[in-house]
Tab-separated table of C-alpha atoms and ligand atoms in Angstrom:
chain	number	residue	atom	x	y	z
A	1	MET	CA	-50.948	-63.705	60.119
A	2	ILE	CA	-49.237	-60.974	58.129
A	3	ILE	CA	-46.054	-59.805	59.742
A	4	GLY	CA	-44.103	-56.763	58.546
A	5	ARG	CA	-40.646	-57.358	57.138
A	6	ARG	CA	-38.970	-55.328	59.882
A	7	ARG	CA	-40.815	-57.219	62.622
A	8	LEU	CA	-39.951	-60.511	60.973
A	9	ALA	CA	-36.287	-59.576	60.777
A	10	ALA	CA	-36.322	-58.544	64.425
A	11	ALA	CA	-38.042	-61.771	65.431
A	12	MET	CA	-35.490	-63.822	63.531
A	13	ALA	CA	-32.622	-61.918	65.081
A	14	CYS	CA	-34.087	-62.659	68.509
A	15	ALA	CA	-34.503	-66.309	67.668
A	16	THR	CA	-30.849	-66.652	66.777
A	17	LEU	CA	-29.568	-64.733	69.788
A	18	PRO	CA	-28.929	-66.692	72.926
A	19	ALA	CA	-31.880	-66.125	75.245
A	20	GLY	CA	-31.185	-63.347	77.668
A	21	ALA	CA	-28.913	-61.474	75.322
A	22	GLN	CA	-31.910	-59.443	74.221
A	23	GLY	CA	-31.044	-56.154	75.807
A	24	ARG	CA	-32.637	-54.669	78.846
A	25	ASP	CA	-35.137	-57.321	79.845
A	26	GLY	CA	-34.664	-58.688	83.313
A	27	LEU	CA	-35.041	-62.340	84.239
A	28	ARG	CA	-38.580	-61.482	85.262
A	29	ALA	CA	-39.592	-60.728	81.658
A	30	ILE	CA	-37.483	-63.481	80.128
A	31	ALA	CA	-38.967	-66.117	82.446
A	32	ALA	CA	-42.492	-64.819	81.909
A	33	ARG	CA	-42.165	-65.297	78.153
A	34	HIS	CA	-41.740	-69.000	78.876
A	35	GLY	CA	-44.519	-69.285	81.452
A	36	ILE	CA	-42.067	-69.262	84.351
A	37	THR	CA	-42.138	-67.035	87.425
A	38	PHE	CA	-38.709	-65.848	88.511
A	39	GLY	CA	-38.065	-64.074	91.786
A	40	ALA	CA	-35.605	-63.489	94.583
A	41	ALA	CA	-35.269	-63.053	98.312
A	42	ALA	CA	-35.495	-59.423	99.401
A	43	SER	CA	-34.212	-57.923	102.614
A	44	THR	CA	-35.079	-54.682	104.352
A	45	ARG	CA	-31.384	-54.384	105.191
A	46	TRP	CA	-31.134	-52.905	101.662
A	47	LEU	CA	-34.639	-52.445	100.305
A	48	GLY	CA	-35.547	-48.770	100.271
A	49	ARG	CA	-31.984	-47.835	101.295
A	50	ASP	CA	-30.076	-48.511	98.077
A	51	GLY	CA	-31.565	-47.335	94.784
A	52	ALA	CA	-29.536	-49.780	92.709
A	53	TYR	CA	-30.738	-52.666	94.881
A	54	ASP	CA	-34.355	-51.588	94.479
A	55	ALA	CA	-33.969	-51.160	90.717
A	56	ALA	CA	-32.429	-54.619	90.319
A	57	LEU	CA	-35.196	-56.212	92.337
A	58	ALA	CA	-37.885	-54.429	90.344
A	59	ARG	CA	-36.300	-55.345	87.021
A	60	GLU	CA	-35.347	-58.954	87.716
A	61	ALA	CA	-38.023	-60.341	90.053
A	62	ALA	CA	-41.705	-61.074	89.503
A	63	ILE	CA	-41.981	-62.483	93.017
A	64	LEU	CA	-40.226	-61.587	96.247
A	65	VAL	CA	-39.669	-63.668	99.338
A	66	PRO	CA	-38.677	-61.959	102.580
A	67	GLU	CA	-35.262	-63.221	103.660
A	68	GLY	CA	-36.063	-62.817	107.356
A	69	GLU	CA	-39.110	-60.605	107.679
A	70	GLY	CA	-41.605	-63.468	107.366
A	71	LYS	CA	-40.080	-65.574	110.128
A	72	TRP	CA	-41.583	-66.086	113.560
A	73	ASP	CA	-39.374	-63.574	115.370
A	74	SER	CA	-40.443	-60.838	112.959
A	75	LEU	CA	-44.144	-61.647	112.922
A	76	GLN	CA	-44.835	-62.539	116.555
A	77	PRO	CA	-41.981	-60.986	118.542
A	78	ARG	CA	-44.066	-61.037	121.717
A	79	GLN	CA	-46.664	-63.643	122.528
A	80	GLY	CA	-49.981	-62.798	120.953
A	81	GLN	CA	-48.653	-59.626	119.294
A	82	PHE	CA	-48.740	-60.193	115.563
A	83	THR	CA	-47.182	-57.514	113.415
A	84	LEU	CA	-46.243	-56.928	109.797
A	85	ARG	CA	-43.992	-54.027	110.764
A	86	GLU	CA	-40.854	-55.655	109.305
A	87	LEU	CA	-42.641	-57.319	106.403
A	88	GLU	CA	-44.691	-54.322	105.292
A	89	PRO	CA	-41.904	-52.573	103.316
A	90	ILE	CA	-41.510	-55.711	101.187
A	91	LEU	CA	-45.271	-56.090	100.665
A	92	ASP	CA	-45.485	-52.430	99.795
A	93	PHE	CA	-42.533	-52.552	97.364
A	94	ALA	CA	-44.036	-55.607	95.681
A	95	ALA	CA	-47.410	-53.926	95.290
A	96	ARG	CA	-45.768	-50.869	93.713
A	97	HIS	CA	-43.830	-53.042	91.251
A	98	ALA	CA	-46.599	-55.490	90.330
A	99	GLN	CA	-44.788	-58.322	92.085
A	100	SER	CA	-46.222	-61.059	94.241
A	101	VAL	CA	-44.762	-62.209	97.556
A	102	ARG	CA	-44.088	-65.675	98.948
A	103	GLY	CA	-44.385	-66.275	102.650
A	104	HIS	CA	-41.376	-67.807	104.408
A	105	THR	CA	-41.836	-69.456	106.870
A	106	LEU	CA	-44.494	-70.493	109.405
A	107	GLY	CA	-43.107	-73.638	111.046
A	108	TRP	CA	-39.342	-73.896	111.477
A	109	HIS	CA	-36.992	-75.068	114.211
A	110	THR	CA	-35.254	-71.703	114.439
A	111	ALA	CA	-35.761	-67.921	114.073
A	112	MET	CA	-38.096	-67.943	117.045
A	113	PRO	CA	-37.912	-65.344	119.811
A	114	ARG	CA	-36.820	-66.328	123.283
A	115	TRP	CA	-40.347	-66.353	124.647
A	116	VAL	CA	-41.254	-69.297	122.384
A	117	TRP	CA	-38.335	-71.374	123.611
A	118	ALA	CA	-39.246	-70.583	127.202
A	119	ALA	CA	-42.904	-71.417	126.595
A	120	LEU	CA	-41.986	-74.731	124.956
A	121	ASP	CA	-39.507	-75.768	127.617
A	122	GLY	CA	-41.045	-78.851	129.220
A	123	ALA	CA	-44.478	-77.881	127.895
A	124	PRO	CA	-47.081	-80.619	127.418
A	125	ALA	CA	-47.980	-81.409	123.821
A	126	ALA	CA	-51.281	-79.566	124.039
A	127	ARG	CA	-49.539	-76.304	124.936
A	128	ALA	CA	-46.998	-76.679	122.119
A	129	ALA	CA	-49.816	-77.400	119.670
A	130	ALA	CA	-51.698	-74.319	120.840
A	131	LEU	CA	-48.604	-72.134	120.299
A	132	LEU	CA	-48.035	-73.440	116.792
A	133	GLU	CA	-51.703	-73.110	115.863
A	134	ALA	CA	-51.900	-69.597	117.245
A	135	HIS	CA	-48.857	-68.532	115.241
A	136	VAL	CA	-50.031	-69.982	111.942
A	137	ALA	CA	-53.579	-68.662	112.346
A	138	GLY	CA	-52.433	-65.270	113.676
A	139	VAL	CA	-49.995	-64.670	110.817
A	140	LEU	CA	-52.346	-65.818	108.089
A	141	ALA	CA	-55.130	-63.635	109.431
A	142	LEU	CA	-52.840	-60.679	108.653
A	143	THR	CA	-51.415	-61.834	105.328
A	144	ARG	CA	-54.488	-63.477	103.776
A	145	GLY	CA	-55.144	-61.884	100.389
A	146	ARG	CA	-51.659	-60.323	100.243
A	147	ILE	CA	-49.534	-63.476	100.216
A	148	ALA	CA	-50.798	-66.427	98.223
A	149	ASP	CA	-47.912	-68.873	98.598
A	150	TRP	CA	-46.524	-70.013	101.952
A	151	ASP	CA	-43.699	-72.174	103.193
A	152	VAL	CA	-45.768	-73.748	105.943
A	153	VAL	CA	-43.059	-76.134	107.117
A	154	ASN	CA	-39.356	-75.561	106.570
A	155	GLU	CA	-36.503	-78.072	106.949
A	156	ALA	CA	-38.486	-80.834	108.651
A	157	ILE	CA	-36.420	-83.701	107.228
A	158	ALA	CA	-33.431	-84.889	109.260
A	159	ASP	CA	-29.981	-84.866	107.673
A	160	PRO	CA	-29.129	-88.563	107.217
A	161	ASP	CA	-25.527	-88.103	108.393
A	162	LEU	CA	-26.738	-86.575	111.661
A	163	LEU	CA	-29.740	-88.836	112.257
A	164	PRO	CA	-29.225	-92.082	110.341
A	165	ASN	CA	-32.287	-93.822	111.776
A	166	GLN	CA	-34.923	-91.148	111.844
A	167	ASP	CA	-36.631	-89.403	108.931
A	168	LEU	CA	-37.636	-86.199	110.719
A	169	ARG	CA	-35.424	-83.533	112.249
A	170	ASP	CA	-35.443	-83.600	116.041
A	171	GLY	CA	-36.372	-79.926	116.144
A	172	ILE	CA	-38.421	-78.311	118.852
A	173	TRP	CA	-41.823	-78.955	117.236
A	174	TRP	CA	-41.001	-82.569	116.539
A	175	ARG	CA	-39.818	-83.033	120.127
A	176	SER	CA	-43.056	-81.584	121.435
A	177	LEU	CA	-45.528	-83.042	118.954
A	178	GLY	CA	-43.873	-85.767	116.887
A	179	GLU	CA	-44.668	-86.006	113.178
A	180	GLY	CA	-48.113	-84.548	113.896
A	181	TRP	CA	-46.534	-81.076	114.075
A	182	ILE	CA	-46.415	-81.039	110.308
A	183	ASP	CA	-50.048	-82.111	109.942
A	184	LEU	CA	-51.089	-79.471	112.441
A	185	ALA	CA	-49.214	-76.664	110.712
A	186	PHE	CA	-50.746	-77.484	107.324
A	187	ARG	CA	-54.284	-78.051	108.583
A	188	THR	CA	-54.207	-74.822	110.555
A	189	ALA	CA	-52.862	-72.943	107.553
A	190	ARG	CA	-55.579	-74.291	105.286
A	191	ALA	CA	-58.309	-73.337	107.746
A	192	ALA	CA	-56.868	-69.844	108.251
A	193	ASP	CA	-56.232	-69.115	104.577
A	194	PRO	CA	-58.164	-71.280	102.145
A	195	ALA	CA	-56.631	-69.609	99.071
A	196	SER	CA	-52.866	-69.823	99.645
A	197	ARG	CA	-50.678	-72.499	98.111
A	198	LEU	CA	-49.218	-74.472	101.013
A	199	VAL	CA	-45.613	-75.574	100.550
A	200	ILE	CA	-43.165	-77.837	102.356
A	201	ASN	CA	-39.644	-76.500	101.859
A	202	ASP	CA	-36.301	-78.199	102.416
A	203	TYR	CA	-32.631	-78.348	101.433
A	204	GLY	CA	-30.179	-81.093	100.562
A	205	LEU	CA	-32.512	-82.822	98.101
A	206	GLU	CA	-30.787	-82.011	94.817
A	207	ALA	CA	-27.339	-83.604	94.675
A	208	ASP	CA	-26.276	-86.931	93.197
A	209	TRP	CA	-24.833	-88.559	96.279
A	210	PRO	CA	-26.087	-90.953	98.948
A	211	ARG	CA	-27.030	-88.325	101.533
A	212	ALA	CA	-29.310	-86.508	99.113
A	213	ALA	CA	-30.752	-89.784	97.834
A	214	GLU	CA	-31.658	-90.708	101.413
A	215	LYS	CA	-33.105	-87.264	102.047
A	216	ARG	CA	-35.233	-87.590	98.917
A	217	ALA	CA	-36.476	-90.989	100.125
A	218	ARG	CA	-37.332	-89.472	103.515
A	219	MET	CA	-39.198	-86.611	101.879
A	220	LEU	CA	-41.197	-88.995	99.686
A	221	ARG	CA	-42.142	-91.122	102.710
A	222	LEU	CA	-43.260	-88.004	104.537
A	223	LEU	CA	-45.263	-86.683	101.583
A	224	ARG	CA	-47.010	-90.009	101.008
A	225	GLY	CA	-47.975	-90.155	104.685
A	226	LEU	CA	-49.228	-86.576	104.711
A	227	LEU	CA	-51.333	-87.082	101.611
A	228	ALA	CA	-52.705	-90.396	102.889
A	229	ARG	CA	-53.867	-88.531	106.006
A	230	GLY	CA	-55.476	-85.810	103.911
A	231	VAL	CA	-53.004	-83.123	104.994
A	232	PRO	CA	-53.338	-80.166	102.598
A	233	VAL	CA	-49.759	-79.928	101.306
A	234	GLN	CA	-49.773	-78.689	97.721
A	235	ALA	CA	-46.178	-78.169	96.678
A	236	ILE	CA	-42.600	-78.931	97.557
A	237	GLY	CA	-39.999	-76.198	97.628
A	238	LEU	CA	-36.447	-77.244	96.889
A	239	GLN	CA	-34.191	-74.663	98.467
A	240	ALA	CA	-31.443	-75.521	95.960
A	241	HIS	CA	-28.493	-74.148	97.865
A	242	MET	CA	-26.066	-75.979	95.575
A	243	PRO	CA	-22.638	-76.859	96.978
A	244	LEU	CA	-20.178	-77.287	94.105
A	245	ASP	CA	-18.305	-79.961	96.014
A	246	GLN	CA	-21.357	-82.229	95.937
A	247	PRO	CA	-21.804	-84.019	92.605
A	248	PHE	CA	-24.892	-83.204	90.585
A	249	ALA	CA	-26.548	-85.181	87.799
A	250	PRO	CA	-29.979	-84.521	86.344
A	251	ALA	CA	-31.337	-88.076	86.433
A	252	PRO	CA	-31.780	-88.661	90.192
A	253	LEU	CA	-33.376	-85.243	90.715
A	254	ALA	CA	-35.643	-85.694	87.694
A	255	HIS	CA	-36.705	-89.101	88.983
A	256	PHE	CA	-37.535	-87.644	92.408
A	257	LEU	CA	-39.494	-84.776	90.897
A	258	ARG	CA	-41.467	-87.193	88.732
A	259	GLU	CA	-42.461	-89.050	91.889
A	260	VAL	CA	-43.417	-85.805	93.608
A	261	ARG	CA	-45.483	-84.683	90.628
A	262	SER	CA	-47.201	-88.072	90.418
A	263	LEU	CA	-48.467	-87.400	93.947
A	264	GLY	CA	-50.208	-84.329	92.539
A	265	LEU	CA	-47.783	-81.841	94.055
A	266	GLU	CA	-46.188	-78.829	92.405
A	267	VAL	CA	-42.447	-78.163	92.477
A	268	LEU	CA	-40.667	-74.871	93.163
A	269	LEU	CA	-37.017	-73.870	93.450
A	270	THR	CA	-37.146	-71.471	96.381
A	271	GLU	CA	-33.654	-70.379	97.473
A	272	LEU	CA	-31.229	-71.064	94.634
A	273	ASP	CA	-27.588	-70.101	95.027
A	274	VAL	CA	-24.289	-71.881	94.352
A	275	ILE	CA	-21.803	-72.584	97.116
A	276	GLU	CA	-18.138	-72.746	96.136
A	277	PRO	CA	-15.781	-74.826	98.241
A	278	ALA	CA	-14.508	-72.431	100.891
A	279	GLY	CA	-10.889	-73.086	99.934
A	280	SER	CA	-11.168	-72.382	96.201
A	281	PRO	CA	-8.745	-69.841	94.764
A	282	LEU	CA	-9.439	-66.153	95.118
A	283	ARG	CA	-7.090	-64.648	92.564
A	284	GLU	CA	-8.673	-62.146	90.209
A	285	GLU	CA	-7.726	-64.268	87.186
A	286	ASP	CA	-9.651	-67.240	88.584
A	287	ILE	CA	-12.965	-65.421	88.641
A	288	PRO	CA	-14.042	-66.305	85.066
A	289	ALA	CA	-13.507	-70.012	85.689
A	290	ARG	CA	-15.277	-69.835	89.049
A	291	ASP	CA	-18.222	-67.959	87.581
A	292	ALA	CA	-18.464	-70.479	84.750
A	293	ALA	CA	-18.630	-73.379	87.208
A	294	VAL	CA	-21.284	-71.604	89.264
A	295	ALA	CA	-23.318	-70.866	86.131
A	296	GLU	CA	-23.038	-74.433	84.923
A	297	ARG	CA	-24.411	-75.778	88.193
A	298	ALA	CA	-27.253	-73.268	88.238
A	299	HIS	CA	-28.154	-74.098	84.651
A	300	ALA	CA	-28.108	-77.830	85.357
A	301	VAL	CA	-30.382	-77.746	88.381
A	302	VAL	CA	-32.807	-75.200	86.934
A	303	SER	CA	-33.054	-77.005	83.587
A	304	THR	CA	-33.710	-80.288	85.353
A	305	ALA	CA	-36.404	-78.777	87.545
A	306	LEU	CA	-38.087	-77.004	84.627
A	307	ALA	CA	-38.048	-80.165	82.535
A	308	SER	CA	-39.767	-81.859	85.484
A	309	GLY	CA	-42.627	-79.357	85.582
A	310	CYS	CA	-41.274	-76.681	87.944
A	311	ARG	CA	-42.651	-73.248	87.004
A	312	MET	CA	-41.277	-71.021	89.763
A	313	VAL	CA	-37.626	-70.275	90.536
A	314	LEU	CA	-36.290	-67.910	93.186
A	315	THR	CA	-32.693	-67.118	94.030
A	316	TRP	CA	-31.740	-66.325	97.628
A	317	GLY	CA	-30.862	-62.710	96.841
A	318	LEU	CA	-29.753	-61.233	93.530
A	319	ALA	CA	-26.295	-59.749	93.993
A	320	ASP	CA	-23.258	-61.433	95.531
A	321	PRO	CA	-22.574	-59.008	98.398
A	322	HIS	CA	-26.065	-59.634	99.810
A	323	SER	CA	-25.782	-63.409	99.866
A	324	TRP	CA	-26.325	-65.041	103.258
A	325	LEU	CA	-23.327	-67.217	102.335
A	326	ASN	CA	-21.046	-64.289	103.174
A	327	ALA	CA	-22.036	-64.868	106.797
A	328	TRP	CA	-22.694	-68.613	106.910
A	329	ALA	CA	-19.639	-70.261	108.451
A	330	PRO	CA	-19.311	-73.275	106.100
A	331	ALA	CA	-19.353	-71.040	102.989
A	332	ARG	CA	-17.805	-67.794	104.189
A	333	ARG	CA	-14.489	-66.865	102.528
A	334	ALA	CA	-11.585	-67.040	104.953
A	335	ASP	CA	-10.103	-63.778	103.623
A	336	GLY	CA	-13.406	-61.923	103.790
A	337	ALA	CA	-13.854	-61.761	99.999
A	338	VAL	CA	-17.410	-61.712	98.710
A	339	VAL	CA	-18.861	-65.050	97.553
A	340	ARG	CA	-19.884	-65.389	93.896
A	341	ALA	CA	-23.083	-67.303	94.545
A	342	LEU	CA	-25.738	-65.179	92.825
A	343	PRO	CA	-26.735	-63.885	89.346
A	344	LEU	CA	-25.421	-60.310	89.728
A	345	ASP	CA	-22.074	-59.018	90.950
A	346	ALA	CA	-21.364	-56.276	93.476
A	347	ALA	CA	-22.023	-53.613	90.819
A	348	TYR	CA	-25.289	-55.325	89.784
A	349	ARG	CA	-23.682	-56.471	86.536
A	350	ARG	CA	-24.999	-59.674	84.999
A	351	LYS	CA	-22.771	-62.645	85.689
A	352	PRO	CA	-22.648	-65.946	83.810
A	353	PHE	CA	-25.164	-67.194	86.431
A	354	TRP	CA	-27.661	-64.598	85.150
A	355	HIS	CA	-27.195	-65.747	81.546
A	356	ALA	CA	-27.424	-69.387	82.613
A	357	LEU	CA	-30.851	-68.677	84.104
A	358	ALA	CA	-32.011	-66.841	80.993
A	359	GLN	CA	-30.875	-69.767	78.859
A	360	ALA	CA	-32.477	-72.356	81.132
A	361	PHE	CA	-35.781	-70.447	81.078
A	362	ALA	CA	-35.667	-70.513	77.279
A	363	GLY	CA	-34.979	-74.246	77.328
A	364	ALA	CA	-31.610	-73.527	75.750
A	365	PRO	CA	-28.322	-75.251	76.478
A	366	LEU	CA	-25.679	-73.270	78.327
A	367	HIS	CA	-23.721	-70.962	76.023
A	368	GLY	CA	-20.316	-69.931	77.251
A	369	ARG	CA	-20.185	-66.324	78.404
B	1	LIG	C1	-31.143	-67.292	106.242
B	1	LIG	C2	-31.019	-65.808	105.918
B	1	LIG	O1	-30.568	-65.658	104.613
B	1	LIG	C3	-30.063	-65.174	106.879
B	1	LIG	O2	-29.998	-63.781	106.660
B	1	LIG	C4	-30.497	-65.482	108.309
B	1	LIG	O3	-29.579	-64.983	109.192
B	1	LIG	C5	-30.645	-66.966	108.524
B	1	LIG	O4	-31.525	-67.497	107.568
B	1	LIG	N1	-32.586	-71.840	104.516
B	1	LIG	C6	-33.714	-71.082	104.755
B	1	LIG	C7	-33.584	-69.618	104.923
B	1	LIG	O5	-34.840	-71.595	104.714
B	1	LIG	O6	-34.569	-69.071	105.766
B	1	LIG	C8	-32.198	-69.246	105.411
B	1	LIG	O7	-32.117	-67.842	105.415
B	1	LIG	C9	-31.137	-69.872	104.553
B	1	LIG	C10	-31.232	-71.370	104.572
């Protein structure tokens, strides 16, 4: 191939620049160059109300996931009444910006309206199963063809410190249906929407400490059982909410992901953010060091996942002020300051986290920034 001298010079300049330092491209374009889909959680609390928010989402994300608008209470607020009223603005925004949308989430132990809790209270298994089936089928009948990737089951694994002797969370569906609730959710989803990728999503699987190791073991036992029963689970979503006070090392996560991939399943990072210890210093002069630590953790987990075959990464929001961690009690700053958990700051400026993602997508080591 003949390549003009100017183009060659430009290409060489790009090759020597750290990935992501190439001007105006968002993470969306940078990831795409490496065969990776990058996206973020979107919320109608800001979408369509804040031009800078919309612009950042359009520039940075190739895929959106509704932060709350795809949960049960949004989609079936009253029994039998399925609605995309809250989700539609996100679907519409995505269509206008050539983005795809992930569905989150069909089966979960929370975010259900009061009528579900009342209907499940003391209900026989058959009635609980009918409710779950009706929800999954009713939602997918509306989203089929518009959403091609669904978290069918969210947070089904029990936290080992809370339930040392039981693999599955004692949530409402488990209490009503036992482990079969997971089979039912996936089988119903497959029947209702043959084309969507069906995902099991969970947190607490990434760190290098005994609790995460046990959670990984529980997840693998569950996945092997599901697959042995022919349950149509196709991918695992690692939420990747990364607490800095939990140690991280690539090897245990890489080993787990190898096992998952050997089962024929795909791997996604679905809700990445970095959680600083709530008591860490808040002085202005500490921000560079804090941001560097956050970026380092993000780079480590994303690089490990990508090296293990992951091809889709989403952060749980884009800019710090919108992070759910500002409201979540264990992470919320005591003095009300904004967390620094996400790739962009309050003014939508790129933080070291943003550059860490760009570098990880390029397969590059972390450059200081
Ligand atoms: C959170 C949202 O970010 C909050 O706005 C909401 O109040 C509660 O849920 N794991 C998940 C997400 O799977 O659905 C959660 O989202 C964050 C943790």
